Short mmCIF file of C-alpha atoms in Angstrom, two decimals:
data_model
loop_
_atom_site.label_atom_id
_atom_site.label_comp_id
_atom_site.label_asym_id
_atom_site.label_seq_id
_atom_site.Cartn_x
_atom_site.Cartn_y
_atom_site.Cartn_z
CA MET E 30 32.05 88.64 -66.74
CA ALA E 31 30.17 90.67 -69.54
CA GLU E 32 27.47 88.79 -71.26
CA LEU E 33 27.67 88.25 -75.04
CA SER E 34 25.03 88.78 -77.48
CA GLY E 35 23.41 85.23 -79.03
CA ARG E 36 25.02 85.94 -82.22
CA LYS E 37 28.51 86.48 -80.55
CA SER E 38 28.00 83.26 -78.44
CA THR E 39 27.03 81.52 -81.32
CA ILE E 40 30.56 82.44 -82.77
CA LEU E 41 32.52 82.21 -80.02
CA ASN E 42 31.20 78.48 -79.41
CA ALA E 43 31.76 77.95 -82.81
CA VAL E 44 35.49 79.22 -82.44
CA VAL E 45 35.77 77.00 -79.43
CA VAL E 46 34.23 73.69 -80.91
CA GLU E 47 36.55 74.17 -84.24
CA TYR E 48 39.86 75.06 -82.19
CA VAL E 49 39.34 71.99 -80.06
CA ALA E 50 38.83 69.53 -82.76
CA VAL E 51 41.85 70.56 -85.12
CA ALA E 52 44.37 72.85 -83.13
CA GLU E 53 44.36 75.49 -85.45
CA PRO E 54 43.22 79.23 -85.38
CA VAL E 55 39.98 79.74 -86.69
CA ALA E 56 39.27 82.09 -89.45
CA SER E 57 36.04 83.82 -90.27
CA ASP E 58 35.49 82.36 -93.53
CA HIS E 59 35.71 78.78 -92.06
CA ILE E 60 32.92 79.60 -89.85
CA VAL E 61 30.56 80.99 -92.32
CA SER E 62 31.16 78.05 -94.56
CA LYS E 63 30.08 75.44 -91.72
CA TYR E 64 27.65 77.60 -89.69
CA ASP E 65 24.43 79.09 -90.56
CA LEU E 66 24.49 82.62 -89.22
CA GLY E 67 22.78 84.47 -91.77
CA VAL E 68 25.44 87.10 -92.20
CA ARG E 69 28.13 87.76 -94.55
CA GLY E 70 31.73 87.09 -93.73
CA ALA E 71 32.65 90.60 -93.02
CA THR E 72 30.03 90.62 -90.28
CA VAL E 73 31.62 87.67 -88.92
CA ARG E 74 35.16 89.43 -88.97
CA ASN E 75 33.88 92.17 -87.31
CA GLU E 76 32.15 90.45 -84.61
CA LEU E 77 35.28 88.33 -83.94
CA ALA E 78 36.97 91.47 -83.68
CA GLU E 79 34.62 92.70 -81.22
CA ILE E 80 34.83 89.38 -79.26
CA ALA E 81 38.48 89.55 -78.94
CA ASP E 82 38.66 93.27 -77.73
CA MET E 83 36.37 91.79 -75.01
CA GLY E 84 39.01 89.58 -74.32
CA PHE E 85 37.36 86.22 -75.01
CA LEU E 86 39.61 85.32 -78.12
CA GLU E 87 43.17 86.01 -79.37
CA GLN E 88 44.91 85.83 -82.32
CA PRO E 89 48.46 84.28 -82.46
CA HIS E 90 49.24 85.88 -85.60
CA THR E 91 48.15 89.16 -87.51
CA SER E 92 47.30 86.90 -90.40
CA ALA E 93 45.87 84.19 -88.44
CA GLY E 94 42.40 83.00 -87.33
CA ARG E 95 41.18 83.22 -83.78
CA VAL E 96 41.63 80.84 -80.83
CA PRO E 97 39.99 81.12 -77.56
CA SER E 98 41.55 82.93 -74.77
CA ASP E 99 41.25 81.44 -70.77
CA LYS E 100 38.07 83.73 -70.72
CA GLY E 101 36.70 82.53 -73.80
CA TYR E 102 36.99 78.99 -72.39
CA ARG E 103 35.29 79.64 -69.28
CA TYR E 104 32.65 81.67 -70.86
CA PHE E 105 32.06 78.53 -72.89
CA VAL E 106 32.12 76.37 -69.91
CA ASP E 107 29.63 78.30 -67.63
CA HIS E 108 27.17 79.56 -70.40
CA LEU E 109 27.44 77.77 -73.45
CA MET E 110 28.54 73.90 -73.42
CA VAL E 111 26.04 71.19 -73.64
CA VAL E 112 26.80 67.89 -71.39
CA ARG E 113 25.19 64.61 -72.67
CA ALA E 114 25.45 61.21 -71.15
CA PRO E 115 28.45 58.98 -72.05
CA GLY E 116 27.86 56.49 -74.89
CA GLN E 117 27.02 52.81 -74.07
CA SER E 118 30.48 51.79 -74.80
CA SER E 119 32.07 54.56 -72.19
CA ARG E 120 29.58 53.59 -69.50
CA ALA E 121 29.88 49.58 -69.81
CA ARG E 122 33.89 50.18 -69.56
CA LEU E 123 33.92 52.39 -66.74
CA GLN E 124 31.16 50.43 -64.98
CA SER E 125 33.14 47.36 -65.47
CA ALA E 126 36.73 49.09 -64.05
CA SER E 127 34.62 49.77 -60.90
CA GLU E 128 33.04 46.81 -60.20
CA GLU E 129 36.14 44.25 -60.70
CA GLN E 130 38.31 45.38 -57.84
CA ASP E 131 38.44 44.92 -54.30
CA THR E 132 40.77 47.65 -52.59
CA LEU E 133 40.87 51.20 -53.49
CA SER E 134 44.51 51.52 -55.11
CA GLU E 135 43.48 48.53 -57.58
CA LEU E 136 40.12 50.13 -58.32
CA LEU E 137 41.66 53.89 -59.02
CA ARG E 138 44.25 52.25 -60.82
CA ASP E 139 42.02 50.52 -63.33
CA ILE E 140 39.26 53.73 -63.42
CA THR E 141 42.16 55.97 -64.08
CA LYS E 142 43.66 53.69 -67.06
CA SER E 143 39.85 53.05 -68.26
CA LEU E 144 39.51 57.11 -68.46
CA SER E 145 42.84 57.67 -69.76
CA ARG E 146 41.95 55.19 -72.78
CA ILE E 147 38.70 56.88 -73.54
CA THR E 148 39.36 60.22 -73.44
CA ARG E 149 42.97 59.93 -74.87
CA LEU E 150 44.36 62.47 -71.75
CA LEU E 151 45.73 62.21 -68.75
CA SER E 152 43.76 60.74 -65.75
CA VAL E 153 44.55 61.24 -62.17
CA ALA E 154 42.73 59.97 -58.91
CA ALA E 155 43.88 61.50 -55.66
CA THR E 156 42.78 60.40 -52.47
CA VAL E 157 42.25 62.80 -49.55
CA LYS E 158 44.82 63.07 -46.98
CA ASP E 159 42.57 62.29 -43.88
CA ALA E 160 44.89 61.65 -40.89
CA ASP E 161 41.63 61.67 -38.73
CA VAL E 162 39.73 58.88 -40.76
CA LEU E 163 39.11 55.69 -38.18
CA VAL E 164 40.47 52.18 -38.87
CA GLN E 165 37.46 50.00 -39.19
CA SER E 166 39.23 46.67 -38.79
CA VAL E 167 42.26 44.93 -39.21
CA VAL E 168 43.03 41.26 -39.98
CA LEU E 169 45.99 39.14 -40.38
CA ALA E 170 45.27 36.12 -42.73
CA ALA E 171 47.65 32.85 -43.42
CA ILE E 172 48.13 32.88 -47.33
CA GLY E 173 51.21 30.24 -47.52
CA PRO E 174 54.58 29.27 -45.45
CA GLY E 175 56.36 32.05 -43.97
CA LYS E 176 53.57 34.57 -45.25
CA THR E 177 50.42 36.34 -44.19
CA LEU E 178 48.29 39.14 -45.14
CA LEU E 179 47.10 42.45 -43.38
CA VAL E 180 44.04 43.75 -44.31
CA MET E 181 43.26 47.15 -42.96
CA VAL E 182 39.49 48.46 -43.73
CA LEU E 183 39.02 52.37 -42.80
CA GLN E 184 35.58 53.94 -42.26
CA ASN E 185 35.70 55.62 -45.73
CA GLY E 186 35.94 52.40 -47.82
CA GLN E 187 39.57 52.62 -48.30
CA VAL E 188 41.08 49.17 -48.16
CA GLU E 189 44.44 48.31 -47.94
CA ASN E 190 46.56 44.88 -48.30
CA ARG E 191 49.83 44.20 -47.28
CA LEU E 192 52.41 41.10 -47.26
CA VAL E 193 53.90 40.51 -43.60
CA GLU E 194 56.57 38.09 -43.35
CA SER E 195 55.72 35.15 -40.46
CA PRO E 196 58.60 33.79 -38.28
CA PRO E 197 59.32 30.28 -38.52
CA GLY E 198 56.77 28.10 -36.51
CA THR E 199 53.92 30.46 -36.85
CA THR E 200 50.52 28.43 -36.21
CA LEU E 201 46.95 29.56 -36.69
CA GLU E 202 46.66 29.79 -33.13
CA HIS E 203 49.73 32.42 -33.33
CA ILE E 204 47.58 34.30 -36.21
CA GLY E 205 44.62 34.14 -33.86
CA LEU E 206 46.40 35.78 -31.16
CA ALA E 207 47.86 38.63 -33.10
CA ASN E 208 44.44 39.14 -34.64
CA GLU E 209 43.52 39.73 -31.06
CA ALA E 210 45.89 42.23 -30.55
CA LEU E 211 45.36 44.18 -33.85
CA GLY E 212 41.83 44.32 -33.01
CA ALA E 213 42.42 47.02 -30.50
CA LEU E 214 43.26 49.23 -33.11
CA SER E 215 39.75 49.25 -34.57
CA GLY E 216 38.11 52.11 -33.77
CA VAL E 217 41.10 54.36 -33.86
CA SER E 218 42.12 57.49 -35.95
CA VAL E 219 44.81 56.79 -38.94
CA ARG E 220 47.00 59.35 -36.98
CA LYS E 221 46.98 57.57 -33.93
CA ALA E 222 47.42 54.15 -35.61
CA SER E 223 50.66 55.25 -37.34
CA ARG E 224 52.17 55.55 -33.63
CA ALA E 225 50.85 52.51 -32.45
CA LYS E 226 52.95 50.50 -30.15
CA THR E 227 53.60 46.61 -30.73
CA PRO E 228 52.61 44.94 -27.67
CA ALA E 229 54.60 42.67 -25.54
CA VAL E 230 54.60 38.87 -25.30
CA ASP E 231 56.27 36.27 -23.72
CA ASP E 232 55.76 33.80 -26.67
CA PRO E 233 58.86 34.19 -29.10
CA VAL E 234 57.11 33.13 -32.54
CA LEU E 235 54.05 35.39 -31.70
CA GLY E 236 56.40 38.16 -30.58
CA LYS E 237 58.24 38.23 -34.12
CA LEU E 238 54.85 38.01 -35.81
CA LEU E 239 53.43 40.88 -34.05
CA ARG E 240 56.71 43.08 -34.44
CA SER E 241 56.27 42.38 -38.01
CA ALA E 242 52.63 42.64 -38.26
CA PHE E 243 52.33 46.06 -36.40
CA ALA E 244 55.66 47.44 -38.47
CA VAL E 245 53.51 46.97 -41.57
CA PHE E 246 50.69 48.63 -40.19
CA ARG E 247 52.30 51.80 -38.96
CA THR E 248 53.91 52.22 -42.25
CA THR E 249 50.39 51.81 -44.05
CA ALA E 250 48.98 54.24 -41.72
CA ARG E 251 51.71 56.77 -42.67
CA GLU E 252 51.12 56.18 -46.24
CA ILE E 253 47.38 56.72 -45.67
CA THR E 254 47.98 60.16 -44.08
CA ARG E 255 49.75 61.35 -46.91
CA GLY E 256 47.16 60.85 -49.34
CA HIS E 257 47.74 59.06 -52.96
CA VAL E 258 47.79 59.63 -56.60
CA TYR E 259 47.30 57.45 -59.46
CA LEU E 260 48.30 58.75 -62.84
CA GLU E 261 47.70 57.18 -66.20
CA GLY E 262 47.97 58.41 -69.83
CA GLU E 263 51.14 60.82 -69.33
CA GLU E 264 51.94 59.54 -73.23
CA TYR E 265 48.64 61.38 -74.30
CA VAL E 266 48.69 64.68 -73.05
CA ILE E 267 52.56 64.91 -74.05
CA ALA E 268 51.85 64.15 -77.23
CA GLU E 269 49.11 67.31 -77.88
CA PRO E 270 50.42 70.26 -80.21
CA GLU E 271 50.53 72.68 -77.60
CA PHE E 272 53.66 70.82 -75.62
CA ARG E 273 54.97 68.64 -78.62
CA THR E 274 55.97 72.01 -80.44
CA ASP E 275 56.97 74.09 -77.47
CA PRO E 276 60.13 73.11 -75.43
CA SER E 277 59.04 75.60 -72.77
CA ALA E 278 55.46 74.53 -72.34
CA MET E 279 56.42 70.43 -72.47
CA ASN E 280 59.40 71.19 -69.50
CA SER E 281 56.61 72.95 -67.66
CA LEU E 282 53.99 69.74 -68.23
CA ILE E 283 56.94 67.08 -67.44
CA GLU E 284 57.58 69.31 -64.26
CA SER E 285 53.84 69.36 -62.98
CA LEU E 286 53.72 65.67 -63.80
CA GLU E 287 56.91 65.31 -61.55
CA ASP E 288 55.60 66.91 -58.86
CA GLU E 289 53.19 64.50 -56.95
CA GLU E 290 52.18 66.99 -53.99
CA THR E 291 51.63 69.69 -56.21
CA LEU E 292 49.26 67.33 -58.44
CA HIS E 293 47.77 65.91 -55.25
CA GLU E 294 46.47 69.38 -54.02
CA ALA E 295 45.52 70.45 -57.80
CA VAL E 296 43.22 67.75 -58.71
CA LEU E 297 41.45 67.30 -55.17
CA GLY E 298 38.13 68.99 -55.09
CA ASP E 299 35.28 69.58 -57.59
CA GLY E 300 35.09 72.11 -60.75
CA ILE E 301 37.10 72.99 -63.68
CA THR E 302 40.35 75.14 -63.65
CA ILE E 303 41.24 76.74 -66.76
CA GLY E 304 45.05 77.98 -67.69
CA SER E 305 45.82 81.21 -65.70
CA GLU E 306 43.21 79.88 -63.13
CA ASN E 307 45.71 77.44 -61.87
CA PRO E 308 47.45 78.91 -59.10
CA VAL E 309 50.76 77.07 -60.18
CA THR E 310 52.61 78.91 -62.75
CA ARG E 311 53.84 75.83 -64.23
CA MET E 312 50.40 74.48 -64.68
CA GLN E 313 48.87 77.09 -66.41
CA GLY E 314 49.18 75.91 -70.02
CA LEU E 315 46.51 72.81 -68.67
CA ALA E 316 42.83 72.69 -67.91
CA ILE E 317 41.83 70.16 -65.23
CA VAL E 318 38.41 68.88 -64.94
CA ARG E 319 37.58 67.34 -61.70
CA ARG E 320 34.96 65.48 -59.66
CA GLN E 321 34.94 64.27 -56.07
CA PHE E 322 34.01 60.52 -55.09
CA TYR E 323 32.77 59.37 -51.44
CA ALA E 324 32.71 56.69 -49.06
CA GLY E 325 29.31 56.89 -47.80
CA GLU E 326 28.86 60.68 -46.56
CA HIS E 327 32.68 61.29 -46.13
CA GLU E 328 34.71 62.65 -49.34
CA ALA E 329 37.39 60.06 -50.26
CA GLY E 330 39.03 61.51 -53.20
CA SER E 331 38.82 63.05 -56.49
CA LEU E 332 38.97 62.04 -60.17
CA ALA E 333 40.65 64.46 -62.60
CA ILE E 334 41.10 64.70 -66.39
CA VAL E 335 44.02 66.81 -67.17
CA GLY E 336 45.28 67.90 -70.61
CA PRO E 337 45.42 71.25 -72.64
CA LYS E 338 43.34 74.17 -72.36
CA ARG E 339 41.98 72.93 -75.71
CA LEU E 340 40.08 70.33 -74.09
CA ARG E 341 36.70 68.51 -75.00
CA TYR E 342 34.99 69.76 -71.56
CA PRO E 343 31.52 68.48 -72.15
CA GLU E 344 32.69 64.98 -72.61
CA ALA E 345 35.29 65.30 -69.52
CA VAL E 346 32.44 66.40 -67.46
CA SER E 347 30.00 63.88 -68.53
CA LEU E 348 32.59 60.96 -67.94
CA LEU E 349 33.65 62.03 -64.71
CA ASP E 350 29.98 62.99 -63.14
CA PHE E 351 29.47 58.83 -64.15
CA THR E 352 33.02 57.31 -63.24
CA ALA E 353 32.56 59.29 -59.60
CA LYS E 354 29.30 57.99 -58.67
CA ALA E 355 30.30 54.49 -59.89
CA VAL E 356 34.00 54.62 -57.65
CA SER E 357 31.33 56.05 -54.83
CA GLN E 358 29.24 53.06 -55.04
CA ALA E 359 32.28 50.55 -55.45
CA LEU E 360 33.62 51.96 -52.12
CA SER E 361 30.14 51.65 -50.41
CA ARG E 362 30.42 47.95 -51.28
CA LEU E 363 34.08 47.28 -50.43
CA ALA E 364 33.18 48.74 -47.02
CA LYS E 365 30.97 46.28 -46.24
#
């Protein structure tokens, strides 16, 4: 990608900042009046034309100002944006959301909700599809008449809780014997766990309890191998002018949000994908900023902020850097 001179870089930066703020093409007169460039409007117009010829800007209409192209946004992200730490209120809100939950699913639901409220954009969390992650422990606990809770802890810090129906006549001794059987699953991979067979026993009450517990366990293991996606803030991104005023763009956006499998693949990993850089055509009106989170040394998933290409990139990067670290710390706590 061609390098821009100092003045061209300043002008491109101004166009990106102004367009992100108001969603209207940026005219040369506006740049001259707001930015101290030390040159006249004619010079700025010439620079804008040259920057557009280089592919960094586009002109929606002949009489309109300029807007950033995908290439222009990419240059801004790679060379011009300045990332600062999130504000105190945002840090406090995200830190609180990461510390108050006891399972991965609850944690990610709260985190995505907080991120979407702060950014007024779509926030997504995706857990990795890892059939080889090991089961750390499985425990069945009595929580009331006819009800037990299956608690499954994975090596990557993920915790899954599921209700299990217990048959009439179930005693604490039955639950203890069931836990001995479930204990044999510790240390096996989720892939193998999803095919675990229910052990045969002579006691009819214990047999029913084991069949219920192992069925729930197998179902949970299969869900984990598929990975999960958590969405918050669809209403915010749908309300953005790029989609609200363009039926075709709106349809593409809705299709993207409804296709969980594609969205899962799109948000996993680290980095920023802008417009045409997205391999899925219907997602090329979007920008995706993502950061991975970990359980110890193991990748556990990614957090992402998704919006129009006219996205506040420095804020998104700053918030996700902070939040991914907070989630990683929380997963280390949950795994203990």
